CSV table of C-alpha atoms in Angstrom, one decimal:
chain,number,residue,atom,x,y,z
W,1,UNK,CA,-74.2,-121.2,32.1
W,2,UNK,CA,-77.5,-121.9,30.4
W,3,UNK,CA,-79.1,-118.7,31.7
W,4,UNK,CA,-76.0,-116.8,30.4
W,5,UNK,CA,-76.6,-118.3,26.9
W,6,UNK,CA,-80.2,-117.6,26.9
W,7,UNK,CA,-79.6,-113.9,27.9
W,8,UNK,CA,-77.0,-113.6,25.0
W,9,UNK,CA,-79.5,-115.0,22.5
W,10,UNK,CA,-82.2,-112.5,23.7
W,11,UNK,CA,-79.6,-109.6,23.4
W,12,UNK,CA,-78.7,-110.7,20.0
W,13,UNK,CA,-82.5,-111.0,19.0
W,14,UNK,CA,-83.1,-107.6,20.3
W,15,UNK,CA,-80.1,-106.2,18.3
W,16,UNK,CA,-81.3,-107.9,15.1
W,17,UNK,CA,-84.9,-106.4,15.7
W,18,UNK,CA,-83.4,-103.0,16.2
W,19,UNK,CA,-81.3,-103.4,13.0
W,20,UNK,CA,-84.3,-104.5,11.0
W,21,UNK,CA,-86.3,-101.5,12.4
W,22,UNK,CA,-83.6,-99.1,11.4
W,23,UNK,CA,-83.6,-100.6,7.8
W,24,UNK,CA,-87.4,-100.2,7.5
W,25,UNK,CA,-87.6,-96.8,9.2
W,26,UNK,CA,-87.6,-94.7,5.8
W,27,UNK,CA,-90.6,-96.8,4.8
W,28,UNK,CA,-92.6,-96.7,7.8
W,29,UNK,CA,-95.3,-94.2,6.5
W,30,UNK,CA,-95.8,-96.2,3.2
W,31,UNK,CA,-96.0,-99.6,5.2
W,32,UNK,CA,-98.3,-98.2,7.6
W,33,UNK,CA,-100.7,-96.8,4.8
W,34,UNK,CA,-100.5,-100.0,2.7
W,35,UNK,CA,-101.4,-102.0,5.9
W,36,UNK,CA,-104.4,-99.8,6.7
W,37,UNK,CA,-105.6,-99.8,3.2
W,38,UNK,CA,-105.3,-103.5,2.8
W,39,UNK,CA,-107.0,-104.2,6.1
W,40,UNK,CA,-109.9,-101.7,5.4
W,41,UNK,CA,-110.6,-103.3,2.0
W,42,UNK,CA,-110.0,-106.8,3.0
W,43,UNK,CA,-113.6,-108.0,2.5
W,44,UNK,CA,-113.3,-106.7,-1.1
W,45,UNK,CA,-110.2,-108.8,-1.4
W,46,UNK,CA,-112.0,-111.9,-0.1
W,47,UNK,CA,-115.0,-111.4,-2.5
W,48,UNK,CA,-112.6,-111.0,-5.5
W,49,UNK,CA,-110.6,-114.0,-4.5
W,50,UNK,CA,-113.8,-116.0,-4.4
W,51,UNK,CA,-114.8,-114.9,-7.8
W,52,UNK,CA,-111.4,-115.7,-9.2
W,53,UNK,CA,-111.7,-119.3,-7.7
W,54,UNK,CA,-109.1,-118.8,-5.1
W,55,UNK,CA,-106.4,-117.1,-7.1
W,56,UNK,CA,-105.0,-114.7,-4.5
W,57,UNK,CA,-102.1,-113.3,-6.6
W,58,UNK,CA,-104.4,-112.3,-9.4
W,59,UNK,CA,-107.0,-110.8,-7.0
W,60,UNK,CA,-104.2,-108.8,-5.3
W,61,UNK,CA,-103.0,-107.5,-8.5
W,62,UNK,CA,-106.3,-106.4,-9.8
W,63,UNK,CA,-107.1,-104.6,-6.6
W,64,UNK,CA,-103.6,-102.8,-6.4
W,65,UNK,CA,-104.1,-101.7,-10.1
W,66,UNK,CA,-107.6,-100.5,-9.2
W,67,UNK,CA,-106.4,-98.5,-6.3
W,68,UNK,CA,-103.6,-97.0,-8.4
W,69,UNK,CA,-106.2,-95.9,-11.2
W,70,UNK,CA,-108.7,-94.8,-8.6
W,71,UNK,CA,-106.1,-92.6,-6.6
W,72,UNK,CA,-103.6,-91.5,-9.3
W,73,UNK,CA,-106.0,-90.4,-12.0
W,74,UNK,CA,-107.9,-87.8,-9.7
W,75,UNK,CA,-104.7,-86.6,-8.2
W,76,UNK,CA,-103.3,-85.8,-11.8
W,77,UNK,CA,-106.4,-84.3,-12.9
W,78,UNK,CA,-106.8,-82.3,-9.7
W,79,UNK,CA,-103.1,-81.2,-10.2
W,80,UNK,CA,-103.8,-79.8,-13.6
W,81,UNK,CA,-106.8,-78.0,-12.6
W,82,UNK,CA,-105.4,-76.4,-9.6
W,83,UNK,CA,-102.5,-75.2,-11.9
W,84,UNK,CA,-105.2,-73.6,-14.1
W,85,UNK,CA,-106.8,-71.9,-11.1
W,86,UNK,CA,-103.4,-70.5,-10.0
W,87,UNK,CA,-102.9,-69.1,-13.4
W,88,UNK,CA,-106.4,-67.4,-13.0
W,89,UNK,CA,-105.4,-66.0,-9.6
W,90,UNK,CA,-102.1,-64.5,-11.0
W,91,UNK,CA,-104.2,-62.8,-14.0
W,92,UNK,CA,-106.5,-61.5,-11.4
W,93,UNK,CA,-103.6,-59.8,-9.2
W,94,UNK,CA,-102.1,-58.3,-12.5
W,95,UNK,CA,-105.6,-56.8,-13.5
W,96,UNK,CA,-106.0,-55.4,-10.0
W,97,UNK,CA,-102.5,-53.8,-10.3
W,98,UNK,CA,-103.5,-52.3,-13.6
W,99,UNK,CA,-107.3,-51.3,-13.3
W,100,UNK,CA,-107.5,-51.2,-9.5
W,101,UNK,CA,-110.6,-52.2,-7.4
W,102,UNK,CA,-114.2,-52.0,-8.8
W,103,UNK,CA,-116.4,-49.2,-7.3
W,104,UNK,CA,-117.5,-50.1,-3.7
W,105,UNK,CA,-120.9,-51.6,-3.5
W,106,UNK,CA,-123.8,-49.2,-2.4
W,107,UNK,CA,-124.8,-51.4,0.6
W,108,UNK,CA,-121.2,-50.9,2.1
W,109,UNK,CA,-121.7,-47.2,2.6
W,110,UNK,CA,-125.2,-47.9,4.3
W,111,UNK,CA,-123.8,-49.9,7.1
W,112,UNK,CA,-124.3,-48.3,10.5
W,113,UNK,CA,-121.2,-46.7,12.3
W,114,UNK,CA,-118.6,-48.3,10.0
W,115,UNK,CA,-120.1,-47.9,6.5
W,116,UNK,CA,-118.4,-44.5,5.6
W,117,UNK,CA,-115.1,-45.6,7.1
W,118,UNK,CA,-115.2,-48.8,5.0
W,119,UNK,CA,-115.9,-46.8,1.7
W,120,UNK,CA,-113.0,-44.5,2.5
W,121,UNK,CA,-110.8,-47.4,3.1
W,122,UNK,CA,-111.9,-49.0,-0.1
W,123,UNK,CA,-111.1,-45.9,-2.1
W,124,UNK,CA,-107.8,-45.4,-0.4
W,125,UNK,CA,-106.7,-48.9,-1.3
W,126,UNK,CA,-107.9,-48.3,-4.8
W,127,UNK,CA,-105.9,-45.1,-5.1
W,128,UNK,CA,-102.7,-46.6,-3.6
W,129,UNK,CA,-103.1,-50.0,-5.1
W,130,UNK,CA,-99.6,-49.9,-6.9
W,131,UNK,CA,-97.9,-48.7,-3.6
W,132,UNK,CA,-99.8,-51.3,-1.6
W,133,UNK,CA,-98.6,-54.3,-4.0
W,134,UNK,CA,-95.1,-52.8,-3.8
W,135,UNK,CA,-95.1,-53.0,-0.1
W,136,UNK,CA,-96.6,-56.5,0.0
W,137,UNK,CA,-94.1,-57.9,-2.6
W,138,UNK,CA,-91.6,-59.0,0.1
W,139,UNK,CA,-94.2,-60.8,2.0
W,140,UNK,CA,-95.5,-62.4,-1.2
W,141,UNK,CA,-92.0,-63.7,-1.7
W,142,UNK,CA,-92.0,-65.1,1.8
W,143,UNK,CA,-95.3,-66.8,1.1
W,144,UNK,CA,-94.0,-68.2,-2.3
W,145,UNK,CA,-91.0,-69.7,-0.3
W,146,UNK,CA,-93.5,-71.1,2.3
W,147,UNK,CA,-95.5,-72.8,-0.4
W,148,UNK,CA,-92.5,-74.1,-2.1
W,149,UNK,CA,-91.5,-75.9,1.1
W,150,UNK,CA,-94.9,-77.3,1.5
W,151,UNK,CA,-95.1,-78.3,-2.1
W,152,UNK,CA,-91.8,-80.4,-1.6
W,153,UNK,CA,-93.4,-82.1,1.3
W,154,UNK,CA,-96.6,-82.6,-0.7
W,155,UNK,CA,-94.4,-84.2,-3.3
W,156,UNK,CA,-92.8,-86.4,-0.8
W,157,UNK,CA,-96.2,-87.4,0.5
W,158,UNK,CA,-97.2,-88.3,-3.0
W,159,UNK,CA,-94.1,-90.6,-3.5
W,160,UNK,CA,-95.0,-92.3,-0.1
W,161,UNK,CA,-98.6,-92.8,-1.4
W,162,UNK,CA,-97.3,-94.3,-4.7
W,163,UNK,CA,-94.9,-96.6,-2.8
W,164,UNK,CA,-97.8,-97.6,-0.5
W,165,UNK,CA,-100.0,-98.5,-3.5
W,166,UNK,CA,-97.3,-100.8,-4.7
W,167,UNK,CA,-96.7,-102.3,-1.3
W,168,UNK,CA,-100.4,-103.1,-0.8
W,169,UNK,CA,-100.2,-105.8,-3.4
W,170,UNK,CA,-98.0,-107.8,-1.0
W,171,UNK,CA,-100.2,-107.1,2.0
W,172,UNK,CA,-103.1,-108.5,-0.2
W,173,UNK,CA,-101.3,-111.6,-1.5
W,174,UNK,CA,-99.4,-112.4,1.9
W,175,UNK,CA,-102.3,-111.1,4.3
W,176,UNK,CA,-103.3,-114.5,5.8
W,177,UNK,CA,-99.7,-115.5,6.4
W,178,UNK,CA,-98.9,-112.2,8.1
W,179,UNK,CA,-102.1,-112.3,10.1
W,180,UNK,CA,-101.2,-115.9,11.3
W,181,UNK,CA,-97.6,-114.8,12.2
W,182,UNK,CA,-99.0,-111.8,14.2
W,183,UNK,CA,-101.5,-114.1,15.9
W,184,UNK,CA,-98.9,-116.6,17.0
W,185,UNK,CA,-96.4,-114.0,18.2
W,186,UNK,CA,-99.2,-112.5,20.5
W,187,UNK,CA,-100.1,-115.9,21.7
W,188,UNK,CA,-96.6,-116.4,22.8
W,189,UNK,CA,-96.5,-113.0,24.5
W,190,UNK,CA,-99.9,-112.4,26.1
W,191,UNK,CA,-101.5,-115.8,26.1
W,192,UNK,CA,-105.2,-116.6,25.3
W,193,UNK,CA,-106.1,-112.8,25.4
W,194,UNK,CA,-104.4,-112.4,22.2
W,195,UNK,CA,-107.6,-112.9,20.1
W,196,UNK,CA,-109.4,-110.4,22.1
W,197,UNK,CA,-106.8,-107.7,21.6
W,198,UNK,CA,-106.5,-108.4,17.8
W,199,UNK,CA,-110.3,-108.1,17.6
W,200,UNK,CA,-110.1,-104.9,19.5
W,201,UNK,CA,-107.3,-103.4,17.3
W,202,UNK,CA,-109.0,-104.5,14.0
W,203,UNK,CA,-112.3,-103.1,15.1
W,204,UNK,CA,-110.8,-99.7,16.2
W,205,UNK,CA,-108.9,-99.4,13.0
W,206,UNK,CA,-112.0,-100.4,10.8
W,207,UNK,CA,-114.1,-97.8,12.5
W,208,UNK,CA,-111.6,-95.0,12.2
W,209,UNK,CA,-111.2,-95.7,8.6
W,210,UNK,CA,-114.9,-95.6,8.1
W,211,UNK,CA,-115.2,-92.5,10.0
W,212,UNK,CA,-112.4,-90.6,8.2
W,213,UNK,CA,-113.4,-91.9,4.8
W,214,UNK,CA,-117.1,-91.5,5.3
W,215,UNK,CA,-117.0,-88.1,6.7
W,216,UNK,CA,-114.6,-86.9,3.9
W,217,UNK,CA,-117.0,-88.3,1.3
W,218,UNK,CA,-120.0,-86.6,3.0
W,219,UNK,CA,-118.4,-83.2,3.3
W,220,UNK,CA,-117.0,-83.4,-0.4
W,221,UNK,CA,-120.5,-84.1,-1.6
W,222,UNK,CA,-122.1,-81.4,0.4
W,223,UNK,CA,-119.4,-79.0,-0.7
W,224,UNK,CA,-120.0,-79.9,-4.4
W,225,UNK,CA,-123.6,-79.3,-4.1
W,226,UNK,CA,-123.1,-76.0,-2.4
W,227,UNK,CA,-120.8,-74.9,-5.2
W,228,UNK,CA,-123.3,-75.9,-7.8
W,229,UNK,CA,-126.1,-74.0,-6.3
W,230,UNK,CA,-123.7,-70.9,-5.8
W,231,UNK,CA,-122.6,-71.2,-9.5
W,232,UNK,CA,-119.0,-71.3,-8.5
W,233,UNK,CA,-116.6,-72.2,-11.4
W,234,UNK,CA,-114.8,-75.7,-11.0
W,235,UNK,CA,-117.4,-77.0,-8.6
W,236,UNK,CA,-116.3,-80.6,-9.1
W,237,UNK,CA,-112.6,-79.9,-8.6
W,238,UNK,CA,-113.4,-77.9,-5.6
W,239,UNK,CA,-115.5,-80.8,-4.3
W,240,UNK,CA,-112.9,-83.2,-4.8
W,241,UNK,CA,-110.3,-80.8,-3.1
W,242,UNK,CA,-112.8,-80.6,-0.1
W,243,UNK,CA,-112.8,-84.5,0.1
W,244,UNK,CA,-109.0,-84.6,0.2
W,245,UNK,CA,-108.7,-81.8,2.8
W,246,UNK,CA,-111.5,-83.2,5.0
W,247,UNK,CA,-109.1,-85.8,6.2
W,248,UNK,CA,-107.1,-83.1,8.2
W,249,UNK,CA,-108.7,-80.7,10.8
W,250,UNK,CA,-110.1,-77.6,9.5
W,251,UNK,CA,-109.5,-78.6,6.0
W,252,UNK,CA,-112.7,-77.7,4.2
W,253,UNK,CA,-112.7,-74.0,5.2
W,254,UNK,CA,-109.6,-73.7,3.0
W,255,UNK,CA,-111.8,-74.4,0.1
W,256,UNK,CA,-115.2,-72.7,0.8
W,257,UNK,CA,-113.9,-69.6,2.4
W,258,UNK,CA,-112.0,-68.4,-0.7
W,259,UNK,CA,-115.0,-69.5,-2.7
W,260,UNK,CA,-117.2,-67.2,-0.6
W,261,UNK,CA,-114.7,-64.3,-1.0
W,262,UNK,CA,-114.6,-64.8,-4.7
W,263,UNK,CA,-118.4,-64.6,-5.0
W,264,UNK,CA,-118.4,-61.4,-2.8
W,265,UNK,CA,-115.7,-60.1,-5.0
W,266,UNK,CA,-117.9,-60.5,-8.0
W,267,UNK,CA,-120.7,-58.7,-6.4
W,268,UNK,CA,-122.7,-61.8,-5.9
W,269,UNK,CA,-123.4,-61.1,-2.3
W,270,UNK,CA,-126.6,-63.2,-1.9
W,271,UNK,CA,-124.7,-66.3,-3.0
W,272,UNK,CA,-121.6,-65.4,-0.9
W,273,UNK,CA,-123.9,-65.3,2.3
W,274,UNK,CA,-125.4,-68.6,1.2
W,275,UNK,CA,-122.1,-70.4,0.6
W,276,UNK,CA,-120.7,-69.0,3.8
W,277,UNK,CA,-123.5,-70.3,5.7
W,278,UNK,CA,-123.7,-73.6,4.1
W,279,UNK,CA,-119.9,-74.1,4.5
W,280,UNK,CA,-120.0,-73.2,8.1
W,281,UNK,CA,-123.0,-75.1,9.3
W,282,UNK,CA,-123.5,-77.8,6.8
W,283,UNK,CA,-119.9,-78.7,5.2
W,284,UNK,CA,-117.9,-78.1,8.4
W,285,UNK,CA,-120.7,-78.9,10.8
W,286,UNK,CA,-121.2,-82.6,9.5
W,287,UNK,CA,-117.7,-83.2,10.8
W,288,UNK,CA,-118.7,-82.7,14.3
W,289,UNK,CA,-121.6,-85.2,14.1
W,290,UNK,CA,-120.7,-87.8,11.5
W,291,UNK,CA,-117.1,-88.6,12.3
W,292,UNK,CA,-117.6,-89.2,16.0
W,293,UNK,CA,-120.8,-91.4,15.4
W,294,UNK,CA,-118.9,-93.5,12.7
W,295,UNK,CA,-115.9,-94.0,14.7
W,296,UNK,CA,-117.6,-94.9,17.9
W,297,UNK,CA,-120.5,-97.0,16.5
W,298,UNK,CA,-120.3,-100.7,17.2
W,299,UNK,CA,-117.6,-100.3,19.8
W,300,UNK,CA,-117.6,-100.5,23.6
W,301,UNK,CA,-115.4,-97.6,24.0
W,302,UNK,CA,-116.6,-94.3,25.5
W,303,UNK,CA,-116.8,-91.5,22.9
W,304,UNK,CA,-114.5,-89.4,24.8
W,305,UNK,CA,-111.8,-92.0,24.4
W,306,UNK,CA,-112.2,-92.2,20.8
W,307,UNK,CA,-112.2,-88.3,20.3
W,308,UNK,CA,-109.1,-87.9,22.4
W,309,UNK,CA,-107.4,-90.6,20.6
W,310,UNK,CA,-108.2,-89.1,17.1
W,311,UNK,CA,-107.1,-85.4,18.1
W,312,UNK,CA,-104.3,-86.4,20.4
W,313,UNK,CA,-102.8,-88.9,17.8
W,314,UNK,CA,-102.9,-86.2,15.1
W,315,UNK,CA,-101.0,-83.8,17.3
W,316,UNK,CA,-98.4,-86.5,18.4
W,317,UNK,CA,-97.8,-88.4,15.3
W,318,UNK,CA,-99.3,-86.3,12.4
W,319,UNK,CA,-101.8,-87.8,9.9
W,320,UNK,CA,-100.8,-91.5,11.0
W,321,UNK,CA,-102.0,-90.6,14.5
W,322,UNK,CA,-105.5,-90.4,13.2
W,323,UNK,CA,-105.4,-94.4,13.4
W,324,UNK,CA,-102.7,-94.7,15.9
W,325,UNK,CA,-104.3,-92.7,18.6
W,326,UNK,CA,-107.5,-94.2,19.0
W,327,UNK,CA,-105.8,-97.7,18.6
W,328,UNK,CA,-103.3,-97.0,21.4
W,329,UNK,CA,-106.2,-95.7,23.7
W,330,UNK,CA,-108.4,-98.5,22.9
W,331,UNK,CA,-105.9,-101.1,23.8
W,332,UNK,CA,-104.8,-99.3,27.0
W,333,UNK,CA,-108.4,-98.8,28.0
W,334,UNK,CA,-109.1,-102.6,27.4
W,335,UNK,CA,-106.1,-103.5,29.4
W,336,UNK,CA,-107.0,-101.3,32.4
W,337,UNK,CA,-110.6,-102.7,32.2
W,338,UNK,CA,-109.3,-106.2,32.3
W,339,UNK,CA,-107.0,-105.5,35.2
W,340,UNK,CA,-109.7,-103.7,37.3
W,341,UNK,CA,-112.1,-106.6,36.6
W,342,UNK,CA,-109.5,-109.1,37.6
W,343,UNK,CA,-108.5,-107.3,40.9
W,344,UNK,CA,-112.0,-106.1,42.0
W,345,UNK,CA,-114.4,-108.6,40.3
W,346,UNK,CA,-116.5,-105.7,39.4
W,347,UNK,CA,-116.7,-104.6,35.7
W,348,UNK,CA,-116.0,-100.8,35.4
W,349,UNK,CA,-119.2,-100.2,33.5
W,350,UNK,CA,-121.1,-101.0,36.5
W,351,UNK,CA,-122.0,-98.3,39.1
W,352,UNK,CA,-120.2,-99.2,42.4
W,353,UNK,CA,-122.7,-97.1,44.4
W,354,UNK,CA,-125.7,-98.6,42.9
C-alpha cells in the first residue's frame, strides 16, 4: 500500500511539472535569454552589489535599466537608419527606371573572352530596362511578402528581447536562491557529482557567451574600419548591423557584399575590390579563428565537440542552440568520460597503446 501511495505521489508531481512547463512554454525563449544574460554578467552584478553595500534589489534594478538602455537605444537608432537606407534604395530603383544604367566602364570591354559579351549584355539591359522591371515586378512582390513575414518574426523577436530584459531583473535579484535550489535538486538526483556538472555547464555557457559576443564585437569593429577606409556612407550603422548579424552563421556577408556592390556601381572599383577582399578574408575570416578559440579556451573539451555543439545546436534549436548545443555535448562527454574511467580505471585522455 505504501508503494502505491508513493507511485501516486510521483505521478501527481510529474503531472504538476508538466502543467507548469505548459504554462511557461510561451516564455521559454525570453526566460532562456534572461538566464543567459544574467549568468554571463553575474560578476558585474556581484561588483555592483558590493558597491551598493549589499543592496541586491537596487543593483538588479540598475543593471536591468542599463541593459534596456544599452540594447533598446541602438536598436531604435538602427531601425531609423535602416528605414532611411531603404528609402534611398527605392529612389535608386526609380532613377534606374527613368534614366537607365550608366555607360559601361571601359575596362569591362577589355576583359579577355567575355568582355564584349558583357558590354552587349549591359547595353541590352539598359535598352530594355523598363521591360525588365515589368517582368521582375511579380517577383519583387514575392520578395516583399517574404520580407513582410520575416519582419513579423523580427518583431516577435524584439518583443521576446524586451521581455527578457524585464525578466533579467528577477534573475539578478533572486539568482542566489535559484542557484541554491538547482544545486540542492541536483544533489538529490545525482549525488556528490552535482558540483562537477554545475561547474561544467557554467563554464561551457560562459565560454560560448564570450565566443559569440567577442567574435561579433571583433567583426563589427573590423567591418566599421573597412567601411571607413572605403568611404561607404553610414559606416557606423553598417558596423553595428554587422555586429548584430555576426551572431548568426553567414551574417556579415549580408552587409559587406551589398556595400561592395554599391561601390562598384558608383564606379569606385579599387575600393570595391578592397572591401570585397577585406570582408572575405578579414571580417568573415576572423570568425573561423576567434570564435573556436574563445569557446574552447580554458576548457577540457576537444575543439571538435565544441564546434559540433555550436553548429548542430543552431540547426536543431535555432539561435538558442548556440548555447544549448555545446552545453548538452559537454555534459554528455563528461558523463561518458566518468563512466569509462569508472569501468576501466583508465582516463580517456591517455593513450591505451602507449
